[in-house]
Amino acid sequence: MEKDIIEVPYTWEIPFKYTAGEVLTKFFYELKEKRIMGIRCPKCKRVLLPPRGFCEMCFEPLEEWVEVSDEGVIGAFQICCMKFLGAPEPPWASGLIRLDGADTAILHFIGGIDLSDIEKGKEAIKIGTRVKAVWSDAPKGLITDIRYFTPV
Amino acid sequence: MSRVAIVGVGHTVYSDPGSLKEPYWKLDFEAASAALDDAGMTKGDIDAVITASYDLYDGIVISAQFSAGAACSWWKDGTNLAEDGAFAIPSAYMKIRSGMYDTVMVVSHGTIHSHDVIMKSSNIACDPFFFRPIASNNLVLNALQASRYKDIYGISEEYAARISVMEHGNAMKNPHAHIKTEVSIAEVLNSPVLCWPIRALEYCPASSGASAIILATEELASWRATSKKIAYVKGIGWASETYQIGNNGSLDKIASTVKAANMAYEMAGIKNPTEEIDVAEIAGVTPYQELMLLEALGFCDFGKAISLVEEGVTAIDGKLPVNPSGGLICTNPVGGAGLFSVAEAAMQVMGMAEGHQIEAANVALAHGMSNVCGPAARASCVVIMESEK
């Protein structure tokens, strides 16, 4: 008789810490004050968001901070309709958003719209839609201090 | 200088992760053994071993510890790449071209055992400050890329579904493919949305299984039993882009593939890939990504991949069949996917493919990529091989 193959279950629960470093620490302190800061590369002149300590393309260290708007344009989006471990209850949406004054896009949730009908939802947040940050009332210095972006 | 040859190829059966009966190291062992048999070699004939795997997907830190011995690396140079399996090919190629070794075994696998593991692990593959808290993972990122490409070039859902139907049809002919179900356009379009615009029948599975390839010097290859054809590596290219998917243009074009393909074409002396390549195995995990790759590989201009598909060029009986294996939409051992594609392409030029063998396939292209932070295709690898005429 064929026996069932034995399986041993295991769950990883290991506390980690990630060092933000000087650049991201400044970014998140500013975010707490509802200011979104990008960083400009002296060589390619792009304002990078998320900010970083160096430009990978030009291989230059970065230090020129530039405040960008909390409004911008959706460059790509998705509407998630399935349940993932650790993700919000579906349906939920996220997108790549290029904020006014930045040359690169950030990933964030898109909210404040009815997603129960995908056809309507995808029209409401289609590429090119202008969106604005909706801020948390209790900012913690995390990217989720912006709760989501919503169509203007 | 000696050319580098592919002298042996081995696949395990590819199956549902849930039905896995063996741990990944046993799959590595089976694939390596099959490649040795195919090459007419034994463990002692192998000088060095390269494995490729991702720790978190295997659930073991330094998961290669278990793969090394399973790929016959005892007392040998055994190295591991935390990268897609295709990237082991340039490393193996250089080990031989350097004159250091005559034979290198390359082994890679996928054994993600559940939906939770792939979604949560690919979330942890994202940076902890900006991407992880926004619930990003492989699927979400691939959906972002798909929506962008779909919008720019006005790709209809029917066109995307057509790619999936073609891949499923090809997989039916491939005994090694994982998903073997014939699907219709209507079935694809009626399958549930996972993340808009990607539907369930348009997205790659997670497949369990392993592939192995043995590379050797030309001298050794020609000395080997000559009943089978040998595949020679004619061109090879690989390139990295940025992790940051929000960077300019990285969602519109798969730039690392463009770069890798150009490098490989230059080395192979290929001027017109569509005319000179007989068959291609490429790493698209969604129909949209597959279309983008046809463009990035220079098979057509940007935005014209749909015409290429419409004209039947990429069909299994077309001028340049793409993914006769059924591609990653039907077999996707995460981590080992690129090596699966290289093995399939090699089998085509060696005349070893079965129901999906392309007639007169003398030049094949294989493409693999590293997919997190997903859509930007952070890194790509292209291998061009040619059979001895």
Coordinates of C-alpha atoms in Angstrom, one line a residue:
Chain A
M1 CA 0.0 0.0 0.0
E2 CA 1.3 3.5 -0.9
K3 CA 1.9 5.6 2.2
D4 CA 1.2 9.4 2.3
I5 CA 4.4 11.4 2.0
I6 CA 5.3 13.0 5.3
E7 CA 5.4 16.8 5.4
V8 CA 6.8 18.9 8.2
P9 CA 5.1 22.3 8.6
Y10 CA 7.2 25.4 9.5
T11 CA 6.5 29.1 9.9
W12 CA 9.3 31.7 9.9
E13 CA 8.8 34.2 12.6
I14 CA 12.0 36.2 12.9
P15 CA 12.1 39.8 14.0
F16 CA 14.2 41.9 11.6
K17 CA 15.2 45.6 11.5
Y18 CA 16.1 47.5 8.3
T19 CA 18.3 50.6 8.6
A20 CA 16.8 53.4 6.7
G21 CA 20.1 55.5 6.6
E22 CA 20.4 59.2 6.5
V23 CA 18.6 59.8 3.2
L24 CA 15.4 57.8 4.0
T25 CA 15.4 59.0 7.6
K26 CA 15.2 62.5 6.4
F27 CA 12.5 61.6 3.9
F28 CA 10.3 59.9 6.5
Y29 CA 10.7 62.8 9.0
E30 CA 9.5 65.2 6.3
L31 CA 6.7 62.8 5.4
K32 CA 5.5 63.0 9.0
E33 CA 5.0 66.7 8.3
K34 CA 3.1 65.9 5.1
R35 CA 6.0 67.0 2.9
I36 CA 7.2 64.7 0.1
M37 CA 10.9 65.2 -0.7
G38 CA 12.7 63.9 -3.8
I39 CA 16.4 64.1 -4.4
R40 CA 18.1 65.6 -7.5
C41 CA 21.0 64.0 -9.4
P42 CA 23.6 66.7 -10.3
K43 CA 24.4 64.9 -13.5
C44 CA 21.2 63.7 -15.1
K45 CA 19.1 66.3 -13.2
R46 CA 16.3 63.9 -12.5
V47 CA 14.4 64.3 -9.3
L48 CA 14.3 60.8 -7.9
L49 CA 11.5 59.5 -5.8
P50 CA 11.8 57.3 -3.7
P51 CA 14.9 59.3 -2.8
R52 CA 18.2 57.4 -2.6
G53 CA 21.8 58.1 -1.6
F54 CA 23.2 57.7 -5.1
C55 CA 22.0 57.7 -8.7
E56 CA 22.5 54.2 -10.1
M57 CA 22.5 55.5 -13.7
C58 CA 25.1 58.2 -13.2
F59 CA 26.8 56.7 -10.2
E60 CA 26.8 60.0 -8.4
P61 CA 26.2 60.6 -4.7
L62 CA 23.0 62.6 -4.1
E63 CA 22.3 65.4 -1.7
E64 CA 20.1 68.1 -3.3
W65 CA 16.6 67.8 -1.7
V66 CA 13.6 69.0 -3.7
E67 CA 10.1 69.1 -2.4
V68 CA 7.5 67.6 -4.8
S69 CA 3.8 67.9 -4.9
D70 CA 1.4 65.5 -3.2
E71 CA -0.5 65.4 -6.5
G72 CA 0.4 63.5 -9.6
V73 CA -0.5 61.2 -12.5
I74 CA -1.2 57.5 -12.6
G75 CA 1.3 55.8 -14.9
A76 CA 0.2 52.2 -14.3
F77 CA -2.4 50.5 -12.1
Q78 CA -3.8 47.2 -11.0
I79 CA -6.9 46.1 -9.3
C80 CA -6.3 43.1 -7.0
C81 CA -9.3 40.8 -6.8
M82 CA -7.7 37.9 -4.9
K83 CA -6.8 37.3 -1.3
F84 CA -3.1 37.3 -0.5
L85 CA -1.5 36.4 2.9
G86 CA -0.8 39.8 4.5
A87 CA -2.5 41.9 1.9
P88 CA -5.7 44.0 2.2
E89 CA -9.1 42.4 1.6
P90 CA -9.9 42.4 -2.1
P91 CA -10.7 44.3 -4.2
W92 CA -8.0 46.9 -3.7
A93 CA -5.9 48.9 -6.2
S94 CA -2.4 50.2 -6.4
G95 CA -0.5 52.2 -9.0
L96 CA 2.7 53.8 -10.0
I97 CA 2.2 57.5 -9.5
R98 CA 4.5 60.3 -10.8
L99 CA 4.1 63.2 -8.5
D100 CA 4.4 66.7 -10.0
G101 CA 8.1 67.8 -9.7
A102 CA 9.4 64.2 -9.6
D103 CA 10.9 62.4 -12.6
T104 CA 10.3 58.8 -11.3
A105 CA 7.1 57.2 -10.0
I106 CA 6.3 55.7 -6.6
L107 CA 4.1 52.8 -5.8
H108 CA 1.1 53.4 -3.6
F109 CA -2.5 52.3 -3.0
I110 CA -5.2 54.0 -5.0
G111 CA -8.4 54.5 -3.0
G112 CA -11.6 56.4 -2.3
I113 CA -13.3 54.8 -5.3
D114 CA -15.8 52.0 -5.7
L115 CA -14.0 48.9 -7.0
S116 CA -16.9 46.5 -6.6
D117 CA -17.5 46.8 -10.3
I118 CA -14.1 46.4 -12.1
E119 CA -15.3 47.9 -15.3
K120 CA -16.2 51.1 -13.5
G121 CA -13.2 50.9 -11.2
K122 CA -10.7 50.7 -14.1
E123 CA -12.3 53.7 -15.8
A124 CA -12.0 55.8 -12.6
I125 CA -8.3 55.1 -12.2
K126 CA -7.2 54.7 -15.8
I127 CA -3.7 55.7 -16.8
G128 CA -3.3 59.5 -17.0
T129 CA -5.8 60.1 -14.1
R130 CA -4.7 62.9 -11.8
V131 CA -4.6 61.8 -8.1
K132 CA -3.9 63.4 -4.8
A133 CA -2.5 62.0 -1.5
V134 CA -4.9 61.3 1.3
W135 CA -2.9 61.7 4.5
S136 CA -3.2 59.8 7.8
D137 CA -4.3 61.7 10.9
A138 CA -1.6 60.0 12.9
P139 CA 1.6 60.0 10.9
K140 CA 4.3 57.6 12.0
G141 CA 7.1 58.4 9.6
L142 CA 6.2 55.5 7.2
I143 CA 5.2 55.4 3.6
T144 CA 1.7 54.5 4.8
D145 CA 1.4 58.0 6.3
I146 CA -0.1 58.6 2.9
R147 CA -3.1 56.3 3.2
Y148 CA -3.7 56.2 -0.5
F149 CA -4.0 58.4 -3.6
T150 CA -7.4 59.3 -4.8
P151 CA -8.6 60.9 -8.1
V152 CA -8.7 64.7 -8.0
Chain B
M1 CA 39.7 29.1 -29.1
S2 CA 37.4 26.1 -28.3
R3 CA 33.7 26.6 -28.8
V4 CA 31.4 25.6 -25.9
A5 CA 28.8 22.9 -26.5
I6 CA 25.7 21.7 -24.7
V7 CA 26.1 18.0 -24.6
G8 CA 23.4 16.9 -22.2
V9 CA 20.0 18.0 -21.1
G10 CA 17.6 16.7 -18.4
H11 CA 14.2 17.6 -17.1
T12 CA 12.2 16.1 -14.3
V13 CA 8.4 15.9 -14.6
Y14 CA 7.0 19.3 -13.8
S15 CA 3.9 19.2 -11.6
D16 CA 1.7 21.0 -9.1
P17 CA 3.6 22.2 -6.0
G18 CA 0.8 20.7 -3.9
S19 CA 1.4 17.2 -5.3
L20 CA 5.2 17.3 -4.6
K21 CA 6.4 13.9 -3.5
E22 CA 10.1 14.7 -3.3
P23 CA 12.2 17.5 -1.8
Y24 CA 14.0 19.9 -4.2
W25 CA 17.3 18.2 -3.8
K26 CA 15.9 15.0 -5.1
L27 CA 14.5 16.8 -8.1
D28 CA 18.0 18.3 -8.7
F29 CA 19.4 14.8 -8.4
E30 CA 16.9 13.4 -11.0
A31 CA 17.5 16.3 -13.4
A32 CA 21.3 16.0 -13.1
S33 CA 21.1 12.2 -13.5
A34 CA 19.0 12.6 -16.7
A35 CA 21.5 15.1 -18.1
L36 CA 24.4 12.7 -17.4
D37 CA 22.5 9.9 -19.1
D38 CA 21.8 12.1 -22.1
A39 CA 25.5 13.1 -22.4
G40 CA 26.7 9.6 -21.9
M41 CA 28.7 10.8 -18.9
T42 CA 29.0 9.9 -15.2
K43 CA 29.6 12.0 -12.1
G44 CA 33.4 11.7 -12.6
D45 CA 33.2 13.4 -16.0
I46 CA 31.9 16.7 -14.5
D47 CA 34.6 19.2 -13.4
A48 CA 32.4 22.0 -11.9
V49 CA 28.8 22.6 -10.9
I50 CA 26.6 25.7 -10.8
T51 CA 23.2 25.7 -9.1
A52 CA 20.7 28.5 -9.1
S53 CA 17.9 28.9 -6.5
Y54 CA 16.2 31.4 -4.2
D55 CA 16.4 30.7 -0.5
L56 CA 13.0 32.0 0.6
Y57 CA 11.1 30.1 -2.1
D58 CA 12.8 26.9 -1.0
G59 CA 12.2 27.8 2.7
I60 CA 15.8 27.1 3.5
V61 CA 18.6 29.7 4.1
I62 CA 21.5 28.9 1.7
S63 CA 19.2 26.4 0.0
A64 CA 22.0 25.5 -2.4
Q65 CA 23.7 23.5 0.4
F66 CA 21.3 20.7 -0.5
S67 CA 21.5 21.2 -4.3
A68 CA 25.2 21.1 -4.6
G69 CA 25.7 17.4 -3.7
A70 CA 22.5 16.6 -5.6
A71 CA 24.1 18.1 -8.7
C72 CA 27.3 16.0 -8.3
S73 CA 29.5 18.6 -6.8
W74 CA 31.3 16.4 -4.2
W75 CA 35.0 17.5 -4.1
K76 CA 34.4 20.0 -7.0
D77 CA 33.9 23.7 -7.6
G78 CA 30.2 24.1 -6.7
T79 CA 28.8 27.6 -6.8
N80 CA 25.3 28.9 -6.5
L81 CA 23.5 31.9 -8.0
A82 CA 20.6 33.5 -6.1
E83 CA 19.2 34.3 -9.5
D84 CA 17.1 32.8 -12.3
G85 CA 18.7 29.6 -13.7
A86 CA 19.4 31.1 -17.1
F87 CA 22.1 33.3 -15.5
A88 CA 24.1 30.1 -14.6
I89 CA 24.8 29.6 -18.4
P90 CA 27.1 32.6 -18.9
S91 CA 29.0 31.6 -15.7
A92 CA 29.4 28.0 -17.0
Y93 CA 30.3 29.3 -20.4
M94 CA 33.1 31.5 -19.0
K95 CA 34.4 28.7 -16.7
I96 CA 35.0 26.6 -19.8
R97 CA 36.2 29.4 -22.1
S98 CA 38.8 30.4 -19.4
G99 CA 40.4 27.0 -19.9
M100 CA 39.9 26.1 -16.3
Y101 CA 37.3 23.3 -16.8
D102 CA 36.3 21.0 -19.6
T103 CA 32.7 20.3 -18.3
V104 CA 30.3 22.2 -16.2
M105 CA 26.9 20.9 -14.9
V106 CA 24.2 23.5 -14.4
V107 CA 21.1 22.6 -12.3
S108 CA 18.1 24.7 -11.2
H109 CA 14.7 24.0 -9.8
G110 CA 11.4 25.5 -8.6
T111 CA 9.5 24.0 -5.6
I112 CA 7.3 26.7 -4.2
H113 CA 4.7 24.6 -2.4
S114 CA 1.9 27.1 -2.0
H115 CA 0.2 30.3 -3.1
D116 CA 1.0 31.9 0.3
V117 CA 4.7 31.1 -0.1
I118 CA 5.0 32.7 -3.5
M119 CA 2.9 35.8 -2.7
K120 CA 4.4 36.4 0.7
S121 CA 8.0 35.6 -0.3
S122 CA 7.8 37.8 -3.4
N123 CA 6.5 40.6 -1.1
I124 CA 9.6 40.1 1.1
A125 CA 11.7 40.3 -2.0
C126 CA 10.5 43.9 -2.3
D127 CA 12.2 46.7 -0.4
P128 CA 10.9 47.2 3.2
F129 CA 10.3 50.9 3.0
F130 CA 8.3 51.7 -0.2
F131 CA 7.1 48.5 -1.8
R132 CA 6.5 45.9 0.9
P133 CA 4.0 48.0 2.9
I134 CA 2.0 48.6 -0.3
A135 CA 1.3 44.8 -0.7
S136 CA 3.4 44.4 -3.8
N137 CA 4.4 41.0 -5.0
N138 CA 5.2 39.2 -8.3
L139 CA 1.6 39.2 -9.5
V140 CA 0.8 42.8 -8.5
L141 CA 4.0 44.1 -10.2
N142 CA 3.3 42.1 -13.3
A143 CA -0.2 43.5 -13.4
L144 CA 1.2 47.0 -13.2
Q145 CA 3.4 46.4 -16.2
A146 CA 0.6 44.7 -18.1
S147 CA -1.8 47.7 -17.6
R148 CA 0.9 50.1 -18.8
Y149 CA 1.7 48.1 -22.0
K150 CA -2.0 47.4 -22.6
D151 CA -2.8 51.1 -22.4
I152 CA 0.1 52.4 -24.5
Y153 CA -0.5 50.1 -27.4
G154 CA -4.2 49.5 -27.1
I155 CA -3.9 45.7 -26.6
S156 CA -7.4 44.2 -26.3
E157 CA -8.2 41.5 -23.8
E158 CA -8.9 39.2 -26.7
Y159 CA -5.4 39.6 -28.1
A160 CA -3.9 38.8 -24.7
A161 CA -6.1 35.8 -24.4
R162 CA -5.0 34.6 -27.8
I163 CA -1.4 34.3 -26.5
S164 CA -2.5 32.2 -23.6
V165 CA -4.5 29.9 -25.9
M166 CA -1.5 29.5 -28.1
E167 CA 0.8 28.6 -25.1
H168 CA -1.7 26.1 -23.7
G169 CA -2.0 24.5 -27.1
N170 CA 1.8 24.1 -27.4
A171 CA 2.1 22.7 -23.9
M172 CA -0.3 19.9 -24.8
K173 CA 2.4 18.7 -27.2
N174 CA 5.2 18.9 -24.7
P175 CA 5.6 15.8 -22.3
H176 CA 7.6 17.9 -19.8
A177 CA 5.0 20.8 -19.5
H178 CA 3.2 21.3 -16.2
I179 CA -0.2 22.7 -17.2
K180 CA -1.7 20.5 -20.0
T181 CA -5.2 21.8 -20.6
E182 CA -6.5 23.1 -23.9
V183 CA -8.3 26.4 -23.4
S184 CA -10.4 28.6 -25.6
I185 CA -10.4 32.4 -25.9
A186 CA -13.8 32.5 -24.2
E187 CA -12.5 30.4 -21.3
V188 CA -9.6 32.7 -20.8
L189 CA -11.8 35.8 -20.9
N190 CA -14.2 34.2 -18.5
S191 CA -11.5 33.1 -16.0
P192 CA -11.5 35.2 -12.8
V193 CA -9.4 38.4 -12.7
L194 CA -6.4 37.9 -10.3
C195 CA -5.1 41.4 -10.6
W196 CA -6.6 43.5 -13.4
P197 CA -5.7 43.2 -16.2
I198 CA -4.4 39.6 -15.6
R199 CA -6.8 36.7 -15.5
A200 CA -6.3 33.3 -14.0
L201 CA -5.7 31.5 -17.3
E202 CA -3.2 34.2 -18.4
Y203 CA -0.9 33.9 -15.4
C204 CA 2.0 31.5 -14.9
P205 CA 1.6 28.7 -12.4
A206 CA 4.2 27.8 -9.8
S207 CA 5.6 24.5 -11.0
S208 CA 7.7 22.0 -9.1
G209 CA 10.5 20.4 -11.0
A210 CA 14.1 20.8 -12.1
S211 CA 16.2 21.0 -15.2
A212 CA 19.9 20.3 -15.8
I213 CA 22.3 21.1 -18.6
I214 CA 25.9 19.9 -19.2
L215 CA 28.3 22.2 -21.1
A216 CA 31.6 21.1 -22.4
T217 CA 34.5 22.0 -24.6
E218 CA 34.2 21.4 -28.3
E219 CA 36.9 18.7 -28.2
L220 CA 35.0 16.8 -25.5
A221 CA 31.7 17.2 -27.3
S222 CA 33.0 15.9 -30.6
W223 CA 34.7 12.9 -28.8
R224 CA 31.3 12.0 -27.3
A225 CA 29.1 9.4 -28.9
T226 CA 27.9 11.0 -32.1
S227 CA 24.4 9.5 -32.4
K228 CA 22.9 12.8 -31.2
K229 CA 23.2 16.3 -32.4
I230 CA 25.3 18.8 -30.3
A231 CA 24.2 22.4 -29.6
Y232 CA 26.9 25.0 -29.7
V233 CA 26.6 28.2 -27.8
K234 CA 26.8 30.8 -30.5
G235 CA 26.0 34.0 -28.6
I236 CA 25.4 35.0 -25.1
G237 CA 24.4 38.2 -23.4
W238 CA 23.1 39.4 -20.1
A239 CA 22.4 42.8 -18.5
S240 CA 21.0 44.4 -15.4
E241 CA 18.7 47.3 -15.0
T242 CA 17.5 49.1 -11.9
Y243 CA 15.4 47.6 -9.1
Q244 CA 13.3 50.8 -9.1
I245 CA 10.3 50.0 -11.3
G246 CA 9.1 53.7 -11.2
N247 CA 12.1 54.9 -13.2
N248 CA 11.5 56.4 -16.6
G249 CA 10.4 54.1 -19.3
S250 CA 11.2 50.9 -17.4
L251 CA 7.6 49.8 -17.6
D252 CA 7.2 50.5 -21.4
K253 CA 10.1 48.5 -22.6
I254 CA 12.0 45.6 -21.1
A255 CA 15.4 47.4 -21.4
S256 CA 17.6 44.7 -19.8
T257 CA 16.3 42.2 -22.4
V258 CA 17.1 44.7 -25.2
K259 CA 20.6 45.0 -23.9
A260 CA 21.1 41.3 -23.4
A261 CA 19.8 40.4 -26.8
N262 CA 22.0 42.9 -28.6
M263 CA 25.0 41.6 -26.8
A264 CA 24.1 38.0 -27.8
Y265 CA 23.3 38.9 -31.4
E266 CA 26.6 40.7 -31.8
M267 CA 28.5 37.7 -30.5
A268 CA 26.5 35.4 -32.7
G269 CA 26.8 37.6 -35.8
I270 CA 23.0 37.8 -36.0
K271 CA 21.8 40.8 -38.0
N272 CA 18.1 40.0 -38.5
P273 CA 16.9 37.8 -35.6
T274 CA 13.5 37.1 -37.1
E275 CA 15.1 35.6 -40.2
E276 CA 18.1 33.9 -38.6
I277 CA 16.5 32.3 -35.5
D278 CA 14.5 29.2 -36.0
V279 CA 12.9 28.9 -32.6
A280 CA 12.8 30.9 -29.3
E281 CA 11.9 30.0 -25.7
I282 CA 11.3 33.2 -23.7
A283 CA 10.3 34.1 -20.2
G284 CA 6.9 35.8 -20.4
V285 CA 4.8 35.1 -17.3
T286 CA 1.8 37.0 -18.7
P287 CA 0.6 37.5 -22.3
Y288 CA 1.5 41.2 -22.1
Q289 CA 5.0 40.5 -20.9
E290 CA 5.4 37.9 -23.7
L291 CA 4.5 40.6 -26.3
M292 CA 6.9 43.0 -24.7
L293 CA 9.7 40.5 -24.9
L294 CA 9.0 39.8 -28.6
E295 CA 9.7 43.5 -29.1
A296 CA 12.7 43.7 -26.7
L297 CA 14.3 40.7 -28.5
G298 CA 14.1 42.7 -31.7
F299 CA 11.7 40.3 -33.4
C300 CA 9.6 43.3 -34.4
D301 CA 9.4 47.1 -33.7
F302 CA 8.1 48.4 -30.3
G303 CA 4.3 48.2 -30.3
K304 CA 4.2 45.8 -33.2
A305 CA 4.2 42.4 -31.4
I306 CA 0.5 41.9 -31.9
S307 CA 1.0 42.1 -35.7
L308 CA 3.7 39.4 -35.4
V309 CA 1.3 37.2 -33.5
E310 CA -1.6 37.9 -35.9
E311 CA 0.5 37.0 -38.9
G312 CA 1.2 33.6 -37.3
V313 CA 5.0 34.2 -37.2
T314 CA 5.3 33.0 -33.6
A315 CA 2.9 30.1 -33.9
I316 CA 4.3 26.6 -33.6
D317 CA 4.1 26.2 -37.4
G318 CA 5.1 29.8 -38.0
K319 CA 8.4 31.3 -39.3
L320 CA 9.7 31.9 -35.8
P321 CA 7.9 29.6 -33.3
V322 CA 8.0 31.1 -29.8
N323 CA 7.6 28.9 -26.8
P324 CA 6.7 25.6 -28.5
S325 CA 7.2 24.2 -25.0
G326 CA 4.2 26.1 -23.8
G327 CA 6.4 28.7 -22.1
L328 CA 6.2 30.0 -18.6
I329 CA 2.4 30.4 -18.8
C330 CA 2.3 26.6 -18.6
T331 CA 5.5 25.6 -16.8
N332 CA 7.1 28.1 -14.4
P333 CA 9.5 26.6 -11.9
V334 CA 10.2 29.9 -10.1
G335 CA 14.0 30.3 -9.9
G336 CA 14.5 27.5 -12.4
A337 CA 12.3 29.0 -15.2
G338 CA 15.2 30.4 -17.2
L339 CA 17.0 27.1 -17.2
F340 CA 13.8 25.3 -18.3
S341 CA 13.7 27.6 -21.3
V342 CA 17.4 27.1 -22.1
A343 CA 16.9 23.3 -21.8
E344 CA 13.9 23.5 -24.1
A345 CA 15.7 25.6 -26.7
A346 CA 18.7 23.2 -26.6
M347 CA 16.4 20.2 -27.0
Q348 CA 15.0 21.9 -30.2
V349 CA 18.4 22.2 -31.9
M350 CA 19.5 18.8 -30.6
G351 CA 16.4 17.3 -32.1
M352 CA 15.3 16.0 -28.7
A353 CA 12.0 17.7 -28.4
E354 CA 9.0 15.4 -28.8
G355 CA 5.6 16.4 -30.0
H356 CA 6.7 20.0 -30.0
Q357 CA 9.8 19.5 -32.1
I358 CA 10.3 22.3 -34.7
E359 CA 11.5 20.9 -38.0
A360 CA 14.9 22.1 -39.2
A361 CA 15.5 24.0 -36.0
N362 CA 19.2 24.9 -36.3
V363 CA 19.4 28.1 -34.4
A364 CA 17.5 28.6 -31.1
L365 CA 17.3 31.5 -28.7
A366 CA 16.6 31.1 -25.0
H367 CA 15.8 34.0 -22.7
G368 CA 15.5 34.2 -18.9
M369 CA 15.0 37.0 -16.5
S370 CA 15.0 37.9 -12.9
N371 CA 11.6 39.2 -12.1
V372 CA 11.5 41.1 -8.7
C373 CA 11.1 44.0 -8.6
G374 CA 9.0 42.4 -11.2
P375 CA 8.0 44.3 -14.3
A376 CA 11.2 46.2 -14.8
A377 CA 12.8 42.8 -15.4
R378 CA 15.8 43.9 -13.3
A379 CA 18.1 41.5 -15.2
S380 CA 17.8 39.5 -18.4
C381 CA 19.9 36.8 -20.1
V382 CA 19.9 35.6 -23.7
V383 CA 21.6 32.5 -25.0
I384 CA 21.8 31.6 -28.7
M385 CA 22.7 28.1 -29.7
E386 CA 23.2 26.4 -33.0
S387 CA 23.3 22.7 -33.9
E388 CA 26.3 21.3 -35.8
K389 CA 25.3 21.2 -39.5

